[in-house]
């Protein structure tokens, strides 16, 4: 890695900003980037470094954005034109037939800030969570009151409230208005309904209230505080690795919220197929566009656009 990328990676890690390190590990000529070429892609879409021309770069940018939004583990992807016999089941393949040809394997490595676990309350379950969560790489903060003024809550924060009814409502009213990734409460269903009623009375929306997870923890048959803590941590790991969207939600408001978020993500990521090379092109960020008979067409690079506009019928006739 170049000194410039090392310095940038250090800076982003120090400020707890997410990024993806993309590394070219293999190529089949002709390609502009060679093995060892690297780039850092930040959450705002900025790319620093070099991993190839416009076709390769557009795929890397799109996949980096998806990785940073959805989470997930590092993976290897292959971009370009190549024989099917070269593919492997553990590589994500993005076929492309740009005029330049060639193929590259790019290793996509996400770097996300350490997740934070905010524990509010004083109970045996909270004490057990405080001991066990650090083993799973959570940075733990515990509060014994509802004063959250000195706590910074971000999208990497998981919040667990367990005050035995002393100040559940006040704490929940604050964290459900925050960008916290996860908000859960240890308590009975009856207690949870009482909290929801209070939250409505102080002006929280149904979408905000629908974010509340209760009861918390996977059903492991837990009895002791340590076992209950383990079941809660199991749920947090599930949410961390697979995301909230794959979890069942208990209220209609929460399901509506999930649908709304999913629709917005789909809208942001709407793609079109480049009629020349067959590559997926993100419409919102497409730089090369043509209109023919009131139909919009999007291209991965200027070469594809020129070929299409020079002989559009050659690319609009279905291939037999």
Coordinates of C-alpha atoms in Angstrom, one line a residue:
X1 CA 0.0 0.0 0.0
X2 CA 1.3 3.5 -0.9
X3 CA 2.2 5.9 1.9
X4 CA -0.7 8.1 0.8
X5 CA -3.3 5.3 1.2
X6 CA -1.7 4.3 4.5
X7 CA -2.1 7.8 5.8
X8 CA -5.7 8.0 4.6
X9 CA -6.6 4.6 6.1
X10 CA -5.1 5.7 9.4
X11 CA -7.0 9.0 9.3
X12 CA -10.3 7.4 8.5
X13 CA -9.8 4.7 11.2
X14 CA -8.9 7.4 13.7
X15 CA -12.1 9.4 13.0
X16 CA -14.1 6.2 12.9
X17 CA -15.2 6.6 9.3
X18 CA -16.2 3.6 7.2
X19 CA -14.3 2.7 4.0
X20 CA -13.5 -0.1 1.6
X21 CA -10.0 -1.0 0.5
X22 CA -10.1 -2.5 -3.0
X23 CA -7.0 -4.4 -4.2
X24 CA -6.4 -5.8 -7.7
X25 CA -5.0 -9.3 -7.1
X26 CA -5.1 -10.8 -10.6
X27 CA -5.7 -9.6 -14.2
X28 CA -5.9 -10.9 -17.7
X29 CA -4.6 -8.4 -20.3
X30 CA -5.5 -5.9 -21.6
X31 CA -6.2 -4.1 -18.3
X32 CA -5.1 -0.7 -17.2
X33 CA -4.6 -1.7 -13.5
X34 CA -2.1 -4.4 -12.5
X35 CA -2.0 -6.7 -9.5
X36 CA -1.2 -4.7 -6.4
X37 CA -3.1 -1.6 -7.5
X38 CA -5.2 -0.3 -4.6
X39 CA -7.9 2.3 -3.9
X40 CA -9.9 3.4 -0.8
X41 CA -13.6 4.1 -1.3
X42 CA -15.3 6.2 1.4
X43 CA -18.9 6.2 2.4
X44 CA -19.5 9.4 0.4
X45 CA -18.3 7.7 -2.8
X46 CA -14.9 9.4 -2.9
X47 CA -12.2 7.1 -4.4
X48 CA -8.5 7.6 -3.7
X49 CA -6.1 5.5 -5.6
X50 CA -6.3 3.5 -8.8
X51 CA -7.9 0.1 -9.6
X52 CA -8.6 0.5 -13.3
X53 CA -10.5 2.4 -16.0
X54 CA -14.1 3.6 -16.0
X55 CA -15.7 0.1 -16.4
X56 CA -13.8 -1.5 -13.5
X57 CA -14.1 1.6 -11.4
X58 CA -17.9 1.9 -11.7
X59 CA -18.4 -1.7 -10.6
X60 CA -16.0 -1.2 -7.6
X61 CA -17.7 2.0 -6.6
X62 CA -21.2 0.5 -6.7
X63 CA -20.2 -2.7 -4.8
X64 CA -18.3 -0.6 -2.2
X65 CA -21.4 1.5 -1.6
X66 CA -23.5 -1.7 -1.2
X67 CA -21.0 -3.2 1.2
X68 CA -20.8 0.0 3.3
X69 CA -24.6 0.3 3.5
X70 CA -25.5 -3.4 4.0
X71 CA -22.4 -4.6 5.9
X72 CA -20.8 -7.9 5.3
X73 CA -17.4 -9.6 5.1
X74 CA -14.6 -9.1 2.6
X75 CA -14.9 -10.9 -0.7
X76 CA -13.3 -11.4 -4.1
X77 CA -15.0 -10.3 -7.3
X78 CA -14.1 -10.8 -10.9
X79 CA -14.9 -8.1 -13.5
X80 CA -14.5 -8.6 -17.3
X81 CA -14.8 -10.9 -20.2
X82 CA -13.4 -14.4 -19.6
X83 CA -14.0 -18.1 -20.1
X84 CA -16.7 -19.6 -17.9
X85 CA -14.3 -22.4 -17.0
X86 CA -12.2 -19.8 -15.2
X87 CA -15.0 -19.0 -12.7
X88 CA -15.1 -20.3 -9.1
X89 CA -18.1 -20.5 -6.7
X90 CA -16.3 -18.4 -4.1
X91 CA -15.9 -15.4 -6.5
X92 CA -18.6 -12.9 -7.3
X93 CA -18.7 -12.5 -11.0
X94 CA -19.5 -9.3 -12.9
X95 CA -19.4 -10.1 -16.7
X96 CA -18.5 -7.2 -18.9
X97 CA -17.8 -7.0 -22.6
X98 CA -16.2 -3.6 -23.1
X99 CA -14.2 -3.1 -26.3
X100 CA -10.9 -3.1 -24.4
X101 CA -11.5 -6.7 -23.1
X102 CA -9.5 -8.1 -20.2
X103 CA -10.5 -9.1 -16.7
X104 CA -9.5 -8.3 -13.2
X105 CA -10.0 -9.9 -9.7
X106 CA -10.6 -7.3 -7.0
X107 CA -10.5 -8.0 -3.3
X108 CA -13.1 -5.9 -1.5
X109 CA -12.2 -5.4 2.2
X110 CA -14.6 -3.3 4.3
X111 CA -13.3 -1.4 7.3
X112 CA -16.0 -0.4 9.7
X113 CA -15.8 1.4 13.1
X114 CA -15.9 -0.8 16.2
X115 CA -19.6 -1.2 17.1
X116 CA -20.6 0.5 20.4
X117 CA -22.9 -1.1 22.9
X118 CA -24.7 1.4 25.2
X119 CA -26.1 -0.2 28.3
X120 CA -28.6 1.8 30.3
X121 CA -29.6 0.6 33.7
X122 CA -28.2 -1.4 36.6
X123 CA -29.2 -5.1 36.7
X124 CA -27.6 -8.5 36.7
X125 CA -28.3 -8.8 32.9
X126 CA -26.6 -5.5 32.2
X127 CA -23.7 -6.5 34.4
X128 CA -23.3 -9.8 32.4
X129 CA -23.6 -7.9 29.1
X130 CA -20.9 -5.5 30.2
X131 CA -18.5 -8.5 30.9
X132 CA -19.3 -10.6 27.8
X133 CA -19.8 -7.9 25.0
X134 CA -16.1 -6.9 24.9
X135 CA -15.2 -10.4 23.9
X136 CA -17.3 -9.9 20.8
X137 CA -15.5 -6.6 20.0
X138 CA -18.2 -4.2 21.2
X139 CA -17.0 -1.0 22.9
X140 CA -19.2 -0.9 26.0
X141 CA -20.5 2.2 27.8
X142 CA -22.8 1.8 30.8
X143 CA -25.1 4.5 32.2
X144 CA -27.0 4.3 35.5
X145 CA -29.4 7.1 34.7
X146 CA -31.3 8.7 31.7
X147 CA -28.8 11.5 31.2
X148 CA -27.5 10.8 27.6
X149 CA -26.1 14.3 27.1
X150 CA -22.5 13.2 27.3
X151 CA -23.0 10.1 25.0
X152 CA -22.4 10.2 21.3
X153 CA -24.8 7.8 19.5
X154 CA -24.2 6.9 15.9
X155 CA -25.3 4.3 13.3
X156 CA -22.7 2.0 14.8
X157 CA -24.4 2.1 18.3
X158 CA -26.5 -0.6 19.8
X159 CA -28.6 0.4 22.8
X160 CA -29.9 -1.9 25.5
X161 CA -32.3 -0.5 28.2
X162 CA -32.9 -2.5 31.4
X163 CA -33.8 -0.2 34.3
X164 CA -36.4 -2.4 35.9
X165 CA -39.0 0.3 35.2
X166 CA -37.2 3.2 36.9
X167 CA -36.5 5.3 33.8
X168 CA -37.2 3.1 30.8
X169 CA -39.5 5.6 29.1
X170 CA -37.2 8.6 29.4
X171 CA -34.2 6.7 28.1
X172 CA -36.2 5.2 25.2
X173 CA -37.6 8.6 24.2
X174 CA -34.1 9.8 23.7
X175 CA -32.4 6.8 21.9
X176 CA -35.4 6.2 19.6
X177 CA -34.9 9.7 18.2
X178 CA -31.2 9.0 17.7
X179 CA -29.5 7.3 14.7
X180 CA -28.7 4.2 16.8
X181 CA -28.6 1.0 14.7
X182 CA -30.4 -1.1 17.3
X183 CA -32.6 -0.2 20.3
X184 CA -33.8 -3.0 22.7
X185 CA -35.4 -3.1 26.1
X186 CA -35.3 -5.9 28.6
X187 CA -38.8 -6.3 30.1
X188 CA -42.2 -8.0 29.8
X189 CA -44.6 -7.5 27.0
X190 CA -46.9 -5.7 29.3
X191 CA -44.1 -3.3 30.4
X192 CA -43.2 -2.8 26.7
X193 CA -46.8 -1.7 25.9
X194 CA -46.8 0.7 28.7
X195 CA -43.6 2.2 27.4
X196 CA -45.0 2.5 23.9
X197 CA -48.0 4.3 25.2
X198 CA -45.8 6.8 27.0
X199 CA -43.7 7.3 23.9
X200 CA -46.8 8.1 21.8
X201 CA -47.8 10.6 24.5
X202 CA -44.5 12.5 24.2
X203 CA -44.8 12.8 20.5
X204 CA -42.7 9.9 19.0
X205 CA -43.9 8.7 15.7
X206 CA -45.1 5.1 15.0
X207 CA -42.0 4.7 12.8
X208 CA -39.7 5.7 15.7
X209 CA -41.6 3.5 18.2
X210 CA -41.5 0.6 15.8
X211 CA -37.7 0.5 16.0
X212 CA -38.0 -0.7 19.6
X213 CA -37.0 -4.4 20.0
X214 CA -38.7 -6.2 22.8
X215 CA -38.5 -8.9 24.0
X216 CA -34.8 -9.0 23.2
X217 CA -32.6 -12.0 22.6
X218 CA -32.8 -15.2 20.7
X219 CA -34.9 -18.0 22.2
X220 CA -32.2 -20.2 23.7
X221 CA -34.2 -21.2 26.8
X222 CA -32.1 -18.9 28.8
X223 CA -32.7 -18.7 32.6
X224 CA -29.7 -17.1 34.4
X225 CA -28.6 -13.5 33.8
X226 CA -25.5 -14.7 32.0
X227 CA -27.6 -17.0 29.8
X228 CA -30.0 -14.1 29.0
X229 CA -27.1 -11.9 28.2
X230 CA -25.7 -14.5 25.9
X231 CA -29.1 -14.7 24.1
X232 CA -29.1 -11.0 23.7
X233 CA -25.6 -10.9 22.3
X234 CA -26.5 -13.7 19.9
X235 CA -29.2 -11.4 18.5
X236 CA -26.8 -8.5 18.3
X237 CA -24.3 -10.6 16.4
X238 CA -27.1 -11.7 14.0
X239 CA -28.2 -8.0 13.4
X240 CA -24.5 -7.0 13.0
X241 CA -23.7 -9.6 10.4
X242 CA -27.0 -9.9 8.6
X243 CA -28.7 -6.5 9.2
X244 CA -32.0 -5.5 10.7
X245 CA -33.8 -6.0 7.4
X246 CA -33.6 -9.8 7.7
X247 CA -35.1 -9.8 11.2
X248 CA -38.8 -10.3 11.8
X249 CA -40.4 -7.2 13.3
X250 CA -43.3 -7.4 15.7
X251 CA -45.3 -4.3 14.8
X252 CA -46.9 -3.1 11.5
X253 CA -45.2 0.3 12.0
X254 CA -41.9 -1.4 12.0
X255 CA -42.7 -3.4 8.9
X256 CA -43.8 -0.2 7.1
X257 CA -40.5 1.4 8.2
X258 CA -38.5 -1.5 6.7
X259 CA -40.5 -1.3 3.5
X260 CA -39.9 2.4 3.2
X261 CA -36.2 2.0 3.8
X262 CA -36.0 -0.8 1.3
X263 CA -37.8 1.2 -1.4
X264 CA -35.5 4.2 -0.8
X265 CA -32.4 2.0 -1.2
X266 CA -33.8 0.4 -4.4
X267 CA -34.5 3.9 -5.8
X268 CA -31.0 5.1 -5.0
X269 CA -29.5 2.0 -6.6
X270 CA -31.7 1.7 -9.7
X271 CA -29.6 0.4 -12.5
X272 CA -29.9 0.0 -16.3
X273 CA -28.1 -2.4 -18.6
X274 CA -25.6 -1.0 -21.0
X275 CA -26.9 -2.2 -24.4
X276 CA -23.4 -2.5 -25.8
X277 CA -21.4 -4.4 -23.2
X278 CA -24.2 -5.7 -20.9
X279 CA -22.8 -4.1 -17.8
X280 CA -25.1 -2.8 -15.0
X281 CA -25.0 1.0 -14.8
X282 CA -26.3 2.9 -11.8
X283 CA -28.7 5.4 -13.2
X284 CA -28.3 8.0 -10.5
X285 CA -24.6 8.4 -11.1
X286 CA -24.4 7.5 -14.8
X287 CA -22.1 9.9 -16.7
X288 CA -22.9 8.6 -20.2
X289 CA -26.5 8.7 -21.4
X290 CA -28.3 8.7 -24.7
X291 CA -32.0 9.1 -25.7
X292 CA -33.6 7.3 -28.6
X293 CA -37.3 7.3 -29.5
X294 CA -38.1 8.6 -26.0
X295 CA -36.2 5.7 -24.4
X296 CA -33.2 6.4 -22.1
X297 CA -30.1 4.3 -22.4
X298 CA -27.1 4.4 -20.0
X299 CA -23.5 3.4 -20.7
X300 CA -20.5 2.5 -18.6
X301 CA -18.0 4.5 -20.7
X302 CA -17.8 6.9 -23.7
X303 CA -16.8 4.1 -26.0
X304 CA -20.0 2.2 -25.5
X305 CA -22.1 5.3 -26.0
X306 CA -20.2 6.1 -29.3
X307 CA -20.8 2.6 -30.6
X308 CA -24.5 2.7 -29.7
X309 CA -25.1 6.1 -31.3
X310 CA -23.2 5.0 -34.4
X311 CA -25.3 1.9 -35.0
X312 CA -28.0 1.6 -32.4
X313 CA -30.0 -1.1 -34.2
X314 CA -27.1 -3.5 -33.9
X315 CA -27.5 -3.4 -30.2
X316 CA -31.3 -3.2 -29.9
X317 CA -32.0 -6.3 -32.0
X318 CA -32.2 -9.3 -29.6
X319 CA -29.4 -11.7 -30.0
X320 CA -30.4 -15.2 -31.1

